[in-house]
Coordinates of C-alpha atoms in Angstrom, one line a residue:
X124 CA -58.9 -46.5 33.1
X125 CA -58.5 -43.1 31.6
X126 CA -60.6 -42.5 28.6
X127 CA -58.8 -41.0 25.6
X128 CA -60.7 -38.3 23.7
X129 CA -60.4 -38.0 20.0
X130 CA -60.3 -34.6 18.4
X131 CA -59.2 -33.6 15.0
X132 CA -57.9 -30.1 14.6
X133 CA -56.8 -30.0 11.0
X134 CA -54.0 -27.7 9.8
X135 CA -54.0 -27.8 6.0
X136 CA -50.7 -27.5 4.3
X137 CA -49.7 -28.3 0.8
X138 CA -45.9 -28.3 0.4
X139 CA -44.3 -27.5 -3.0
X140 CA -46.3 -25.4 -5.4
X141 CA -49.8 -25.0 -6.6
X142 CA -48.9 -24.7 -10.2
X143 CA -51.2 -27.6 -10.8
X144 CA -53.5 -26.7 -7.9
X145 CA -52.4 -29.7 -5.9
X146 CA -54.3 -29.7 -2.6
X147 CA -55.3 -32.0 0.2
X148 CA -58.5 -31.6 2.2
X149 CA -61.1 -33.1 4.5
X150 CA -58.4 -34.8 6.7
X151 CA -59.6 -36.8 9.6
X152 CA -58.6 -39.9 11.6
X153 CA -60.8 -43.0 11.8
X154 CA -59.9 -44.6 15.2
X155 CA -62.1 -47.7 14.5
X156 CA -60.0 -48.5 11.4
X157 CA -56.6 -47.1 12.5
X158 CA -56.6 -45.0 9.4
X159 CA -56.2 -41.4 8.3
X160 CA -58.8 -40.3 5.8
X161 CA -58.5 -37.4 3.2
X162 CA -59.2 -36.1 -0.3
X163 CA -56.4 -35.0 -2.7
X164 CA -56.6 -33.5 -6.1
X165 CA -54.4 -31.8 -8.7
X166 CA -54.8 -30.5 -12.3
X167 CA -53.1 -31.5 -15.5
X168 CA -52.3 -35.0 -14.3
X169 CA -51.2 -37.6 -16.7
X170 CA -50.0 -41.2 -17.2
X171 CA -48.2 -42.1 -20.5
X172 CA -48.1 -45.7 -21.6
X173 CA -45.6 -44.8 -24.4
X174 CA -43.0 -43.5 -21.9
X175 CA -44.2 -45.5 -18.9
X176 CA -44.2 -42.1 -17.1
X177 CA -46.7 -40.4 -14.8
X178 CA -47.1 -37.7 -12.2
X179 CA -48.0 -38.4 -8.6
X180 CA -48.8 -36.8 -5.3
X181 CA -46.3 -37.5 -2.5
X182 CA -48.5 -37.3 0.6
X183 CA -47.2 -37.4 4.2
X184 CA -48.5 -36.3 7.6
X185 CA -47.3 -34.7 10.9
X186 CA -49.1 -34.7 14.2
X187 CA -48.7 -33.3 17.7
X188 CA -50.4 -33.3 21.0
X189 CA -51.9 -30.1 22.3
X190 CA -48.7 -28.8 23.8
X191 CA -46.2 -31.0 22.1
X192 CA -43.9 -30.8 19.1
X193 CA -44.8 -32.0 15.6
X194 CA -43.9 -35.6 15.0
X195 CA -44.0 -37.6 11.8
X196 CA -47.0 -39.9 11.2
X197 CA -45.9 -43.3 9.8
X198 CA -48.1 -45.4 7.5
X199 CA -48.6 -49.1 8.1
X200 CA -49.9 -50.2 4.7
X201 CA -52.8 -52.0 6.5
X202 CA -56.4 -51.2 5.9
X203 CA -55.8 -48.9 2.9
X204 CA -58.8 -47.7 0.8
X205 CA -57.8 -46.2 -2.6
X206 CA -60.3 -45.0 -5.1
X207 CA -60.8 -46.9 -8.3
X208 CA -58.4 -45.9 -11.1
X209 CA -55.6 -44.9 -8.8
X210 CA -52.7 -46.6 -7.1
X211 CA -51.0 -46.0 -3.7
X212 CA -47.3 -46.9 -3.3
X213 CA -46.4 -46.7 0.4
X214 CA -42.8 -45.9 1.0
X215 CA -41.3 -48.7 3.1
X216 CA -37.7 -47.6 3.3
X217 CA -37.4 -46.2 5.9
X218 CA -40.7 -47.1 7.6
X219 CA -44.0 -45.8 6.1
X220 CA -42.9 -42.2 5.8
X221 CA -45.4 -41.4 3.1
X222 CA -47.2 -42.6 -0.1
X223 CA -47.3 -41.8 -3.8
X224 CA -50.8 -41.6 -5.3
X225 CA -51.1 -41.8 -9.1
X226 CA -53.2 -43.0 -12.0
X227 CA -53.4 -46.8 -12.6
X228 CA -53.9 -46.5 -16.3
X229 CA -53.0 -44.1 -19.2
X230 CA -54.9 -40.8 -19.1
X231 CA -54.8 -37.1 -18.5
X232 CA -56.7 -34.3 -16.8
X233 CA -57.6 -33.5 -13.2
X234 CA -57.0 -36.2 -10.7
X235 CA -59.5 -36.3 -7.8
X236 CA -59.3 -38.9 -5.1
X237 CA -61.9 -38.8 -2.4
X238 CA -62.2 -40.7 0.8
X239 CA -58.6 -42.1 0.6
X240 CA -57.8 -44.1 3.8
X241 CA -54.3 -45.1 4.8
X242 CA -53.4 -47.3 7.7
X243 CA -51.6 -45.6 10.6
X244 CA -50.2 -46.9 13.9
X245 CA -52.9 -47.5 16.6
X246 CA -51.2 -45.1 19.0
X247 CA -51.6 -42.3 16.5
X248 CA -55.3 -43.1 15.8
X249 CA -56.4 -42.2 19.3
X250 CA -55.6 -39.2 21.4
X251 CA -55.8 -35.5 21.2
X252 CA -53.9 -34.4 18.1
X253 CA -53.4 -31.7 15.6
X254 CA -52.8 -33.1 12.2
X255 CA -50.9 -31.4 9.4
X256 CA -51.1 -32.9 5.9
X257 CA -48.6 -32.2 3.1
X258 CA -48.5 -33.0 -0.6
X259 CA -45.8 -32.5 -3.2
X260 CA -46.2 -33.0 -6.9
X261 CA -43.7 -35.5 -8.2
X262 CA -42.9 -37.1 -11.6
X263 CA -42.0 -40.7 -12.2
X264 CA -38.7 -41.2 -14.1
X265 CA -38.7 -44.8 -15.3
X266 CA -35.8 -47.2 -15.4
X267 CA -33.9 -46.7 -18.7
X268 CA -30.6 -46.2 -20.3
X269 CA -29.6 -42.6 -21.0
X270 CA -26.6 -40.3 -21.8
X271 CA -24.7 -38.0 -19.6
X272 CA -22.9 -35.0 -21.0
X273 CA -23.5 -33.3 -24.3
X274 CA -20.0 -33.5 -25.8
X275 CA -19.5 -29.8 -25.8
X276 CA -20.3 -27.9 -22.6
X277 CA -18.3 -30.6 -20.6
X278 CA -16.2 -32.0 -23.3
X279 CA -17.6 -35.6 -23.3
X280 CA -20.7 -37.7 -23.2
X281 CA -21.2 -41.4 -22.4
X282 CA -24.1 -43.9 -21.8
X283 CA -25.4 -45.2 -18.5
X284 CA -26.8 -48.6 -19.3
X285 CA -27.2 -50.4 -16.0
X286 CA -27.0 -49.7 -12.3
X287 CA -23.2 -50.3 -12.2
X288 CA -22.2 -48.6 -15.5
X289 CA -18.5 -48.1 -15.6
X290 CA -18.4 -44.5 -16.8
X291 CA -15.9 -41.7 -17.1
X292 CA -16.5 -39.0 -14.6
X293 CA -17.5 -35.7 -16.1
X294 CA -14.3 -33.7 -16.3
X295 CA -12.9 -30.2 -16.9
X296 CA -9.6 -29.6 -18.8
X297 CA -7.7 -29.3 -15.5
X298 CA -9.0 -32.5 -14.0
X299 CA -7.9 -36.0 -14.5
X300 CA -10.5 -38.4 -16.0
X301 CA -11.5 -41.2 -13.6
X302 CA -13.8 -44.1 -13.8
X303 CA -16.6 -45.2 -11.4
X304 CA -18.5 -48.4 -11.1
X305 CA -20.9 -48.7 -8.2
X306 CA -24.1 -50.6 -7.5
X307 CA -25.0 -48.2 -4.7
X308 CA -24.5 -44.7 -6.1
X309 CA -27.8 -43.5 -7.6
X310 CA -26.5 -43.2 -11.2
X311 CA -30.0 -42.5 -12.7
X312 CA -30.5 -45.9 -14.4
X313 CA -33.1 -47.1 -11.9
X314 CA -36.5 -45.6 -11.6
X315 CA -37.1 -42.6 -9.2
X316 CA -39.5 -39.9 -8.5
X317 CA -38.4 -36.2 -8.9
X318 CA -40.1 -33.1 -7.5
X319 CA -41.9 -31.6 -10.5
X320 CA -41.1 -28.1 -9.3
X321 CA -38.5 -26.4 -7.1
X322 CA -39.5 -25.8 -3.5
X323 CA -41.8 -22.8 -3.2
X324 CA -41.9 -20.0 -0.6
X325 CA -45.1 -21.5 0.8
X326 CA -43.5 -24.9 1.0
X327 CA -40.5 -23.6 3.1
X328 CA -42.9 -21.6 5.2
X329 CA -44.9 -24.8 6.1
X330 CA -41.6 -26.5 6.9
X331 CA -40.6 -23.8 9.3
X332 CA -44.0 -23.8 11.0
X333 CA -43.5 -27.5 11.8
X334 CA -40.2 -27.0 13.7
X335 CA -39.4 -26.4 17.3
X336 CA -37.8 -23.1 18.4
X337 CA -34.3 -24.6 18.4
X338 CA -34.8 -26.2 15.0
X339 CA -36.0 -22.9 13.5
X340 CA -32.8 -21.2 14.7
X341 CA -30.8 -23.4 12.2
X342 CA -33.0 -22.5 9.2
X343 CA -33.6 -18.7 9.3
X344 CA -31.3 -15.7 9.4
X345 CA -32.4 -13.9 12.5
X346 CA -33.5 -15.4 15.8
X347 CA -37.2 -16.6 15.9
X348 CA -37.8 -13.9 18.6
X349 CA -37.3 -11.0 16.1
X350 CA -40.3 -8.7 15.7
X351 CA -43.3 -9.5 13.5
X352 CA -42.9 -8.5 9.9
X353 CA -39.1 -9.2 9.9
X354 CA -37.7 -11.3 7.0
X355 CA -37.1 -14.9 7.9
X356 CA -34.3 -15.1 5.3
X357 CA -33.6 -12.0 3.3
X358 CA -36.0 -9.3 2.3
X359 CA -34.7 -9.1 -1.3
X360 CA -35.3 -10.6 -4.7
X361 CA -38.8 -11.9 -4.1
X362 CA -38.1 -13.8 -0.9
X363 CA -41.4 -13.2 0.9
X364 CA -41.2 -15.3 4.1
X365 CA -41.6 -13.2 7.3
X366 CA -42.1 -13.6 11.0
X367 CA -45.9 -13.6 11.6
X368 CA -45.8 -14.2 15.3
X369 CA -42.4 -14.0 17.1
X370 CA -41.1 -16.9 19.1
X371 CA -40.8 -16.8 22.9
X372 CA -37.9 -17.9 25.1
X373 CA -39.4 -19.5 28.2
X374 CA -38.9 -22.2 30.8
X375 CA -39.2 -25.1 30.4
X376 CA -39.9 -24.9 26.6
X377 CA -39.4 -22.1 24.1
X378 CA -42.3 -21.3 21.8
X379 CA -41.5 -21.4 18.1
X380 CA -42.2 -18.5 15.8
X381 CA -45.0 -18.6 13.3
X382 CA -44.1 -17.7 9.7
X383 CA -46.2 -16.4 6.8
X384 CA -45.7 -15.1 3.2
X385 CA -46.2 -11.3 2.8
X386 CA -44.9 -10.2 -0.6
X387 CA -46.8 -6.9 -0.5
X388 CA -45.5 -6.3 3.1
X389 CA -48.8 -5.1 4.4
X390 CA -48.7 -7.2 7.6
X391 CA -51.5 -9.5 6.3
X392 CA -50.0 -12.9 5.7
X393 CA -50.7 -15.6 3.1
X394 CA -53.0 -13.6 0.9
X395 CA -53.6 -14.5 -2.7
X396 CA -51.0 -11.9 -3.7
X397 CA -48.3 -12.9 -1.2
X398 CA -46.0 -15.0 -3.4
X399 CA -46.2 -18.4 -1.8
X400 CA -46.1 -20.0 -5.3
X401 CA -42.7 -18.4 -6.2
X402 CA -39.6 -20.7 -6.0
X403 CA -37.8 -20.2 -2.7
X404 CA -34.3 -18.8 -2.8
X405 CA -31.7 -18.0 -0.1
X406 CA -31.5 -21.5 1.2
X407 CA -28.1 -23.1 2.0
X408 CA -27.2 -26.8 2.0
X409 CA -28.1 -27.2 5.6
X410 CA -31.7 -26.0 4.8
X411 CA -31.8 -28.0 1.7
X412 CA -30.8 -31.3 3.3
X413 CA -33.1 -30.7 6.3
X414 CA -36.2 -30.0 4.2
X415 CA -35.7 -33.2 2.1
X416 CA -35.0 -35.3 5.2
X417 CA -38.1 -33.9 6.9
X418 CA -40.2 -34.6 3.8
X419 CA -39.0 -38.2 3.4
X420 CA -37.0 -37.4 0.2
X421 CA -33.3 -37.3 -0.7
X422 CA -30.9 -35.2 -2.8
X423 CA -30.6 -35.8 -6.6
X424 CA -27.4 -36.8 -8.1
X425 CA -26.0 -35.0 -11.1
X426 CA -26.6 -38.1 -13.3
X427 CA -30.2 -38.3 -12.2
X428 CA -30.6 -34.6 -13.0
X429 CA -29.3 -35.1 -16.5
X430 CA -31.6 -38.1 -17.1
X431 CA -34.6 -36.1 -15.8
X432 CA -33.8 -33.4 -18.3
X433 CA -32.6 -35.4 -21.4
X434 CA -34.5 -38.6 -21.0
X435 CA -33.6 -41.4 -23.4
X436 CA -32.6 -39.1 -26.3
X437 CA -29.2 -38.6 -27.7
X438 CA -27.4 -35.5 -26.4
X439 CA -27.7 -32.2 -28.3
X440 CA -24.7 -29.9 -28.3
X441 CA -25.2 -27.1 -25.7
X442 CA -28.7 -28.2 -25.0
X443 CA -31.1 -26.8 -22.4
X444 CA -33.6 -28.9 -20.5
X445 CA -36.2 -28.6 -23.2
X446 CA -33.9 -30.5 -25.7
X447 CA -32.4 -27.8 -28.0
X448 CA -29.8 -25.1 -27.8
X449 CA -32.1 -22.1 -28.4
X450 CA -33.1 -19.8 -25.6
X451 CA -35.1 -16.6 -25.0
X452 CA -32.9 -13.7 -23.9
X453 CA -35.6 -11.0 -24.1
X454 CA -36.5 -9.7 -20.6
X455 CA -39.9 -10.9 -19.6
X456 CA -42.9 -8.8 -18.7
X457 CA -45.5 -10.1 -16.3
X458 CA -49.0 -9.9 -15.0
X459 CA -50.6 -11.1 -11.7
X460 CA -47.4 -10.8 -9.9
X461 CA -47.1 -13.0 -6.7
X462 CA -50.4 -14.8 -7.4
X463 CA -51.0 -18.4 -8.3
X464 CA -51.8 -17.1 -11.8
X465 CA -48.6 -15.1 -12.3
X466 CA -47.8 -15.3 -16.0
X467 CA -45.2 -14.0 -18.5
X468 CA -47.1 -11.8 -20.9
X469 CA -44.5 -11.7 -23.7
X470 CA -43.5 -15.4 -23.7
X471 CA -45.3 -16.1 -27.0
X472 CA -42.8 -14.1 -29.0
X473 CA -40.0 -16.3 -27.8
X474 CA -41.6 -19.5 -26.5
X475 CA -38.7 -21.0 -24.7
X476 CA -39.2 -21.6 -21.0
X477 CA -36.4 -20.1 -18.9
X478 CA -35.9 -17.4 -16.3
X479 CA -32.6 -16.0 -17.4
X480 CA -33.9 -12.4 -17.4
X481 CA -36.2 -11.5 -14.5
X482 CA -37.5 -8.3 -16.1
X483 CA -40.0 -6.5 -14.0
X484 CA -39.7 -8.9 -11.0
X485 CA -36.2 -7.5 -10.3
X486 CA -34.0 -10.6 -11.0
X487 CA -35.9 -12.8 -8.5
X488 CA -37.3 -16.3 -9.1
X489 CA -40.6 -16.8 -10.9
X490 CA -43.7 -18.7 -10.0
X491 CA -43.1 -22.5 -10.4
X492 CA -44.5 -23.8 -13.6
X493 CA -45.0 -20.3 -15.0
X494 CA -44.4 -21.3 -18.7
X495 CA -46.8 -24.3 -18.7
X496 CA -50.3 -24.0 -20.0
X497 CA -53.0 -26.3 -21.1
X498 CA -51.7 -26.2 -24.7
X499 CA -47.9 -25.8 -24.1
X500 CA -45.4 -28.4 -25.3
X501 CA -42.0 -29.4 -23.9
X502 CA -40.2 -26.4 -25.6
X503 CA -42.7 -23.7 -24.8
X504 CA -43.2 -24.8 -21.2
X505 CA -39.4 -25.3 -20.7
X506 CA -40.0 -28.9 -19.4
X507 CA -37.5 -31.7 -19.2
X508 CA -38.1 -34.9 -21.2
X509 CA -40.4 -36.5 -18.5
X510 CA -42.3 -33.3 -17.7
X511 CA -40.2 -31.9 -14.8
X512 CA -40.3 -28.1 -14.8
X513 CA -37.6 -25.4 -14.5
X514 CA -34.6 -27.8 -14.8
X515 CA -33.2 -24.9 -16.8
X516 CA -33.5 -21.5 -15.2
X517 CA -35.3 -20.0 -12.2
X518 CA -32.9 -21.3 -9.5
X519 CA -29.7 -23.4 -9.3
X520 CA -30.2 -26.8 -7.8
X521 CA -27.6 -28.6 -5.7
X522 CA -26.9 -32.2 -6.7
X523 CA -24.5 -34.8 -5.5
X524 CA -21.3 -34.8 -7.7
X525 CA -19.4 -37.8 -9.0
X526 CA -16.1 -35.9 -8.8
X527 CA -15.0 -36.8 -5.3
X528 CA -15.1 -39.8 -3.0
X529 CA -17.5 -38.3 -0.6
X530 CA -20.0 -37.8 -3.5
X531 CA -19.5 -41.3 -4.8
X532 CA -20.1 -42.7 -1.3
X533 CA -23.7 -41.4 -1.4
X534 CA -26.1 -44.4 -1.5
X535 CA -29.4 -42.5 -1.9
X536 CA -30.8 -43.1 1.6
X537 CA -34.1 -41.4 2.2
X538 CA -35.1 -39.0 4.9
X539 CA -37.0 -40.5 7.9
X540 CA -39.2 -37.4 8.4
X541 CA -37.5 -36.7 11.8
X542 CA -34.8 -34.0 12.2
X543 CA -32.2 -33.7 15.0
X544 CA -33.0 -31.5 18.0
X545 CA -31.2 -28.7 16.2
X546 CA -33.0 -29.2 13.0
X547 CA -30.4 -31.0 11.0
X548 CA -30.9 -33.8 8.5
X549 CA -30.3 -37.1 10.4
X550 CA -27.5 -36.2 12.8
X551 CA -26.7 -32.9 11.1
X552 CA -24.4 -31.9 8.3
X553 CA -22.0 -34.7 9.2
X554 CA -24.6 -37.3 8.3
X555 CA -22.7 -40.4 7.1
X556 CA -25.4 -41.3 4.5
X557 CA -25.7 -38.0 2.7
X558 CA -22.8 -35.9 1.3
X559 CA -20.9 -33.9 3.8
X560 CA -19.6 -30.4 3.0
X561 CA -16.0 -29.1 3.1
X562 CA -14.2 -32.4 2.7
X563 CA -12.3 -33.2 -0.5
X564 CA -11.0 -30.6 -3.0
X565 CA -12.0 -30.6 -6.6
X566 CA -11.3 -28.3 -9.5
X567 CA -13.7 -26.4 -11.8
X568 CA -12.3 -23.8 -14.1
X569 CA -9.0 -23.7 -12.2
X570 CA -10.6 -22.8 -8.9
X571 CA -10.4 -25.1 -5.8
X572 CA -13.7 -25.9 -4.0
X573 CA -14.3 -28.2 -1.1
X574 CA -17.6 -30.0 -1.7
X575 CA -19.1 -33.2 -3.0
X576 CA -22.0 -31.1 -4.3
X577 CA -22.4 -28.9 -7.4
X578 CA -25.1 -26.7 -8.9
X579 CA -27.0 -27.6 -12.0
X580 CA -29.6 -25.9 -14.2
X581 CA -28.6 -22.3 -14.0
X582 CA -30.8 -19.5 -12.6
X583 CA -32.2 -16.0 -13.2
X584 CA -28.6 -14.8 -12.8
X585 CA -28.0 -13.2 -16.2
X586 CA -24.2 -13.4 -16.4
X587 CA -23.9 -16.5 -18.6
X588 CA -26.1 -18.7 -20.6
X589 CA -23.6 -21.5 -20.2
X590 CA -24.7 -22.2 -16.7
X591 CA -28.3 -22.9 -17.9
X592 CA -27.2 -25.9 -20.1
X593 CA -28.2 -29.4 -19.0
X594 CA -24.6 -30.6 -18.8
X595 CA -23.0 -27.6 -17.2
X596 CA -21.7 -28.0 -13.6
X597 CA -21.1 -25.0 -11.5
X598 CA -19.3 -24.6 -8.1
X599 CA -21.1 -22.9 -5.2
X600 CA -20.7 -22.2 -1.5
X601 CA -22.8 -24.7 0.4
X602 CA -22.8 -22.6 3.5
X603 CA -24.0 -19.3 2.1
X604 CA -27.5 -18.1 1.2
X605 CA -27.8 -16.9 -2.3
X606 CA -30.6 -15.4 -4.3
X607 CA -29.9 -17.8 -7.2
X608 CA -30.2 -21.1 -5.4
X609 CA -33.2 -23.3 -4.6
X610 CA -34.2 -26.8 -3.7
X611 CA -35.4 -29.9 -5.5
X612 CA -35.3 -33.5 -4.3
X613 CA -36.3 -37.0 -5.3
X614 CA -37.1 -40.4 -4.0
X615 CA -36.1 -43.8 -5.4
X616 CA -39.0 -45.9 -6.7
X617 CA -39.6 -49.1 -4.7

């Protein structure tokens, strides 16, 4: 009988942002227990008993044989060891794609979990593997009634009081009001976890580095064989992802490219000044959907977006995500550009968190969480009601619309962690469980668009403050890559 060797060659990767210094380390596999063992920590963690609300680390793993492709590692929920004071909530639909780790009781400060062990399949506990560990900071949005719309920016507002609320679809003057009632469309009433920050440059880099050559082709602008130092997307407006090592076309298997961040364009990748903490722009819907599917998450709906921003409070006319209608319009000045400590140096004069004027960064997105400090509040940090950041400003976020049948057919299915051979979510952009693109016409401001998706939250684009309002809905082209659009996802609580 052939003896299997066990070797751990760890590739550390923390998807999302390090705004709260979230990191996973000391990853190994324990073959005798069929478990994966690791430490995870993040700063400024909390659990509120008043709001029944907390932040959490979404942790998942990929593995590969020496010459193989990266595969998703599924958790069995058997043999888990969780440090005292914390809870693990293994995702079971579909499979054990990952786990949420969070405080068991009210408290705040740095969360440090050491020697966490999670059960994995026996076949993945023995062999010759590389292991890549990922963590994304999430926020728990509890089950609760809430309001959609602010009565001004969209002309109406109404309550969502149960999972099948019969509500009037948000409308524009040229549209005909309709009513929806569904127990399957994620209308925001039920609890869910939302990404605390928009996807970062470093997060998308890590995603690309887990793909095969053919999958990479679908998610960058040039071919993976382009020369070292070439932009993976667009070398403009703070997008810093570049080809570190070109891919190779060969028989029988093409070698994928290796990507890195290089904001200062000096040919040395992933330095402390290379911008991996800046929100990632120039991603289209195909990229957006694939990333979420790969991470075991799903798209937000427009109703979930508004609940995340407004919480259980009554609407305020023309409000932004921080709960009032006041906004800073003075161009920002910065220090520590492209670093994890990048800050706005003149924010104190107008302490309202948004990124409508990019100032010295040239109208590009900012570091995720840039307005939050140890002493900031909801207004000065620009946070939504539950503590999710940059729901107003930085980058637009695509959400599933209630306007058309293809949007309302969305049931909130989660990604499995496995993409198609060409790198698409599920079976590609025609995935029957997630919104398709270019299907049913709908009207906004007299213009016809073909999509069941819309943009929310505004961006660094300085043309109109209206786009930044919580209840504003903005059309977009789902196929193009724009400097103003980013990615945020969620996952239903189980």
